[in-house]
CSV table of C-alpha atoms in Angstrom, one decimal:
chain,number,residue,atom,x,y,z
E,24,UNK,CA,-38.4,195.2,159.6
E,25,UNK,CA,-37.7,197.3,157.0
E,26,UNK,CA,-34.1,198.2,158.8
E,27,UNK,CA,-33.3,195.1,159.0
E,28,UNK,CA,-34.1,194.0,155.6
E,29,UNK,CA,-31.6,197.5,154.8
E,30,UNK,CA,-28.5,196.3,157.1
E,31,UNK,CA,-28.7,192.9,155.7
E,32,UNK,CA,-28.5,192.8,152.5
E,33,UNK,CA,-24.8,195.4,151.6
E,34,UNK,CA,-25.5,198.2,148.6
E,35,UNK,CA,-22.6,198.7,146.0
E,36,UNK,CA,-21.2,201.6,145.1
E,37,UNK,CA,-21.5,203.4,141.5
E,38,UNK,CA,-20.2,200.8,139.2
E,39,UNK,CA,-16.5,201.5,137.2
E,40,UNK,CA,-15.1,200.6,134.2
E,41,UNK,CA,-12.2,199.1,134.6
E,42,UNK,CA,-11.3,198.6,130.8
E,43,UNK,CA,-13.8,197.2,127.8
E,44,UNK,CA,-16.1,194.6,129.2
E,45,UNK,CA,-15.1,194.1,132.4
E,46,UNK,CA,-17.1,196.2,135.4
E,47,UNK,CA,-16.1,196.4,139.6
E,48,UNK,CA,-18.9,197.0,142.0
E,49,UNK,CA,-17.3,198.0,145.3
E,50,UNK,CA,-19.7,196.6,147.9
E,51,UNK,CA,-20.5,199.7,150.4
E,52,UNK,CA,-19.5,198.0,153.9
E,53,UNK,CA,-20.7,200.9,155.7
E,54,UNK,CA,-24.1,200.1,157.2
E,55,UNK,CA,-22.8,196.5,158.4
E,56,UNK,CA,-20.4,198.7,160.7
E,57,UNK,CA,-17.0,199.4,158.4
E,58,UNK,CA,-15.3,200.2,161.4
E,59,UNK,CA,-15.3,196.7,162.3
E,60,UNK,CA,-14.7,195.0,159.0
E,61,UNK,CA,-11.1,194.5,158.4
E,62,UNK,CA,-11.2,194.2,154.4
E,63,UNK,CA,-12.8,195.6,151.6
E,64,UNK,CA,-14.6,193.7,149.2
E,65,UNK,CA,-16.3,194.2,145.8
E,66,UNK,CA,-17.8,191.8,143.0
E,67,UNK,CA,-16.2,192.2,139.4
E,68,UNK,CA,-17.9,190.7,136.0
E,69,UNK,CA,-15.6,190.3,132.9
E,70,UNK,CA,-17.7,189.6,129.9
E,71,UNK,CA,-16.4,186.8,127.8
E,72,UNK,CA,-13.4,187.6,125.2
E,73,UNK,CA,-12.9,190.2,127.3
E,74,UNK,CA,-9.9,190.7,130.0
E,75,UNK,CA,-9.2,192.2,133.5
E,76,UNK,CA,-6.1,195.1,133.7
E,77,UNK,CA,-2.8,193.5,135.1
E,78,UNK,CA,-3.6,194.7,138.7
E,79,UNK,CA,-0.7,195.2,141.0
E,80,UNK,CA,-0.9,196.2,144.6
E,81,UNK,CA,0.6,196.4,148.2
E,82,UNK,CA,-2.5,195.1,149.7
E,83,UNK,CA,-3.3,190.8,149.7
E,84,UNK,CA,-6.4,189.8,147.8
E,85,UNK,CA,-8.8,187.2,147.3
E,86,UNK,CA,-10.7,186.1,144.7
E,87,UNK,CA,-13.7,184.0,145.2
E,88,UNK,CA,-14.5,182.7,141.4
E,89,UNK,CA,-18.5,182.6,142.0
E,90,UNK,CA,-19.7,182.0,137.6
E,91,UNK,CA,-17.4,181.1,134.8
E,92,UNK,CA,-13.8,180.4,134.0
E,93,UNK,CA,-10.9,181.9,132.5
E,94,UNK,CA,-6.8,182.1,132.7
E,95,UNK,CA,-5.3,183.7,135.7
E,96,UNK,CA,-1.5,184.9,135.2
E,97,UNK,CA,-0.2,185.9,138.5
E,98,UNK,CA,3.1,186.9,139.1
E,99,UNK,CA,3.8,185.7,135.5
E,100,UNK,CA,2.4,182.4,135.2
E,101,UNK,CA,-0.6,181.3,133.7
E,102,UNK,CA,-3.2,178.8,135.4
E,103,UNK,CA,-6.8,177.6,134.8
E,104,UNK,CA,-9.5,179.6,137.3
E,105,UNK,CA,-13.0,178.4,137.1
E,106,UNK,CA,-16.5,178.9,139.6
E,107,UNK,CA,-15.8,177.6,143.0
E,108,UNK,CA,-12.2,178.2,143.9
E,109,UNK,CA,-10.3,180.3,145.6
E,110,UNK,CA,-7.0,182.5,144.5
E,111,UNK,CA,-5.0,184.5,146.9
E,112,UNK,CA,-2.4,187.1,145.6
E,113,UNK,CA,0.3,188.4,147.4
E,114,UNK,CA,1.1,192.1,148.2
E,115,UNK,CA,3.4,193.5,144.8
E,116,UNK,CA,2.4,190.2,142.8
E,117,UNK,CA,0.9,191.2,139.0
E,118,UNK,CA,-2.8,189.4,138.4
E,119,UNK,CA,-4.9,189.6,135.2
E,120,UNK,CA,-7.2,187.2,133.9
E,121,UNK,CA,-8.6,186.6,130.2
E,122,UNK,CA,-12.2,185.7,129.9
E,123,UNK,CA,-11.7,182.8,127.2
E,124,UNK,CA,-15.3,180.9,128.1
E,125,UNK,CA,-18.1,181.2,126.6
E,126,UNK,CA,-20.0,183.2,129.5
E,127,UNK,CA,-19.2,186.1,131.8
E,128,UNK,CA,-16.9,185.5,134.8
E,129,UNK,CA,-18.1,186.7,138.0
E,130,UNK,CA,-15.7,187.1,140.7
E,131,UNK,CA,-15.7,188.7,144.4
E,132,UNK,CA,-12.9,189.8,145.6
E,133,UNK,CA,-12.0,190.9,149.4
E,134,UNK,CA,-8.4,192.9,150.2
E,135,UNK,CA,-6.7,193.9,153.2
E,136,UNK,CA,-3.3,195.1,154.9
S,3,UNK,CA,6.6,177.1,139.2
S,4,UNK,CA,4.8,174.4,141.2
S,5,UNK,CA,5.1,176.5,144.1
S,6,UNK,CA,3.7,179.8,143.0
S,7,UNK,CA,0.6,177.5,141.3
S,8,UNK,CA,0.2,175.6,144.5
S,9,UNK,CA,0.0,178.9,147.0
S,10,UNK,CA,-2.0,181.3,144.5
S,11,UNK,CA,-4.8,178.5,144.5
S,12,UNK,CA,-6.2,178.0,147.8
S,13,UNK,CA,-7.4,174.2,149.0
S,14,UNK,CA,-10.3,173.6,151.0
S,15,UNK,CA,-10.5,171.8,154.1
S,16,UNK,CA,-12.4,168.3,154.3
S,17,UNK,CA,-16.2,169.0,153.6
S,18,UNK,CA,-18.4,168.8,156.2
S,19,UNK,CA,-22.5,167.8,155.5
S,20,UNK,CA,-24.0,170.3,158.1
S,21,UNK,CA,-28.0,168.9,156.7
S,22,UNK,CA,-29.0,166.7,154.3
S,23,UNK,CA,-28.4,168.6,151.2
S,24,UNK,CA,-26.0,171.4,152.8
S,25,UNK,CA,-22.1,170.5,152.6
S,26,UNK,CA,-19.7,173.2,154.1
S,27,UNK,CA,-15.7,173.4,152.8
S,28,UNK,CA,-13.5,175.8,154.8
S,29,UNK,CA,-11.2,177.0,152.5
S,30,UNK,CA,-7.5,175.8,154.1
S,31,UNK,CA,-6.1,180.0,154.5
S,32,UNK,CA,-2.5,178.6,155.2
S,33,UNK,CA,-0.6,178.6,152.5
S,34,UNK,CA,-1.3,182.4,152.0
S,35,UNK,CA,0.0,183.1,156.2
S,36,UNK,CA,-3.2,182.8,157.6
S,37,UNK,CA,-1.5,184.7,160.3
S,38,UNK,CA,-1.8,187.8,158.1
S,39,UNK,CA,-5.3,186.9,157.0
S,40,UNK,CA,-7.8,188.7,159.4
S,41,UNK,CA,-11.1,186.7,158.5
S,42,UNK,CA,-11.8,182.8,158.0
S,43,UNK,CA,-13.9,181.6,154.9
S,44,UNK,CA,-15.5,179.2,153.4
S,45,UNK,CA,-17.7,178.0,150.3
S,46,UNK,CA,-21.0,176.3,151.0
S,47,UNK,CA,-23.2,174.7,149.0
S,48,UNK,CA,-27.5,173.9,149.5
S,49,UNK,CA,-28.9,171.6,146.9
S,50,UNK,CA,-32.3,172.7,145.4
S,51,UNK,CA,-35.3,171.9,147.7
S,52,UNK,CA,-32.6,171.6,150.9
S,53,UNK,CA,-32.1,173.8,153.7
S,54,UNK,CA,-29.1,175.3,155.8
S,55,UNK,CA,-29.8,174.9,160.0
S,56,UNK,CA,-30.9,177.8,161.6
S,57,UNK,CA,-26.7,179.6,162.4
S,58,UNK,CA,-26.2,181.8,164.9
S,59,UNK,CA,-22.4,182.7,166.5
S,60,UNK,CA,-21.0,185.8,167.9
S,61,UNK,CA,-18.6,186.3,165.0
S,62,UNK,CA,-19.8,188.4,162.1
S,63,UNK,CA,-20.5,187.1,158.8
S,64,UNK,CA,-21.3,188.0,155.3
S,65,UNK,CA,-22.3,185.6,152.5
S,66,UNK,CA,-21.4,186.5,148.8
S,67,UNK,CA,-23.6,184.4,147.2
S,68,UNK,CA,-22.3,182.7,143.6
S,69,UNK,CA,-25.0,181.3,142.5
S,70,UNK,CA,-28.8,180.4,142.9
S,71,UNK,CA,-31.3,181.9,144.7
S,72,UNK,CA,-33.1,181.0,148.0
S,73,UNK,CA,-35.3,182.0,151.0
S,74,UNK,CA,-33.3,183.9,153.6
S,75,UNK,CA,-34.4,184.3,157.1
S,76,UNK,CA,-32.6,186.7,159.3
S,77,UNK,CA,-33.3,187.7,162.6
S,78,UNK,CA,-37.1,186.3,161.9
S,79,UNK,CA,-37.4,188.7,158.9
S,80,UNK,CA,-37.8,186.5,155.3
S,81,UNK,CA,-36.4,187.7,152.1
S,82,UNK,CA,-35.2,186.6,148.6
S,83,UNK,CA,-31.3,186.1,147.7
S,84,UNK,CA,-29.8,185.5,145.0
S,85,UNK,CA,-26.6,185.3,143.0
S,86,UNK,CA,-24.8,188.5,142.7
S,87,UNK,CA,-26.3,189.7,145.9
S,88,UNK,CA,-24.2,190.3,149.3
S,89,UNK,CA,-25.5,189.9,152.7
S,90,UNK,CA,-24.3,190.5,156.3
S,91,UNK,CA,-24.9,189.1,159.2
S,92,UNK,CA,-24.7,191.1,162.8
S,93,UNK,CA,-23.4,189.0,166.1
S,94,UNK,CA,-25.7,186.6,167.5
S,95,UNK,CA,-28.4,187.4,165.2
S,96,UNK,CA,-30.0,183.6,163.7
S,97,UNK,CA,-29.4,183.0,159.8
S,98,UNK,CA,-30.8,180.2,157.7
S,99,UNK,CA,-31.7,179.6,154.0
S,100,UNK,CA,-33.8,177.7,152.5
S,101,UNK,CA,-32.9,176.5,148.5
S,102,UNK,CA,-36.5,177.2,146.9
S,103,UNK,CA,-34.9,177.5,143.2
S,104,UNK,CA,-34.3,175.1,140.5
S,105,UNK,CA,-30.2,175.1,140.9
S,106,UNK,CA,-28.5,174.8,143.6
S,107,UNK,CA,-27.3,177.7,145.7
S,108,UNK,CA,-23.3,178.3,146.2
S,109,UNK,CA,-22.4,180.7,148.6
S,110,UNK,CA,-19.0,181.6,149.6
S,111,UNK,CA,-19.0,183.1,153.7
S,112,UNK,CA,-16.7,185.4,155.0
S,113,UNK,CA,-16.8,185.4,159.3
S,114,UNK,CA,-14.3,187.7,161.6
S,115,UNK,CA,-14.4,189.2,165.0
């Protein structure tokens, strides 16, 4: 029982800064079998008034936007994000997003390639 | 413009009610070549007091849940979930929730393999 409970729900790893009031917990994929799992994934909190680095990679991304809302510029143009959707970035493409609610923004995020 | 809006933000499928209280939108992964994307996804959503049907495939899974809190049973075993929290869920082995909070519980899923 107590394996399962262990295998089932995923750990993080030790939490980093990425600048002032915003925080990435990669999620540690290992015991589900990382082998097998063809992404990487973490979940990313960016307090309100505060911002995400302009992130900029060779790898494709997802963001699920699971609490808040703020404005997304990718690949130089700005757009509304907000809990429930969905943004996918393209490999090279700059993203950064400015917390300008009123609560923090919680987003998970899965890359691969 | 348009175009770089349109493909950043991904649509979702037509929902599907999989319970009373339980509706399921595949997020549409085309517009981002869903060729390249190795994993299918969706968000799901189970009002308060409503329950998900017992799942169980041979694809592997893990739920990122957004927001809420529930009841999960996996593989027979019960235990609390709630927003923030990561699950995974091993081939073949049964999955359900039941929404024993206040709010409703969002979940965004995650299957491959």
């Amino acid at each position: 029982v107590t394996e399962s409970r262990e295998s089932t729900k995923l750990a993080f790893l030790p939490p980093e800064d990425w600048a002032p009031g915003m925080r990435v917990h990669e999620i540690d994929l290992a015991p589900s079998g990382s082998h097998l799992t063809p992404f990487k994934s973490s979940r990313f909190e960016v307090e309100a008034g505060c911002s995400s680095p302009v992130d900029q990679h060779e790898v494709r991304e997802i963001w699920f936007i699971a609490q808040g809302e703020g404005e997304l510029t990718y690949d130089g143009v700005p757009m509304r994000i907000r809990a429930g959707e969905v943004c996918c970035f393209e490999p090279r493409k700059p993203h950064a997003v400015v917390n300008d609610g009123a609560s923090t923004l919680v987003v998970f995020s899965v890359w691969w390639g």
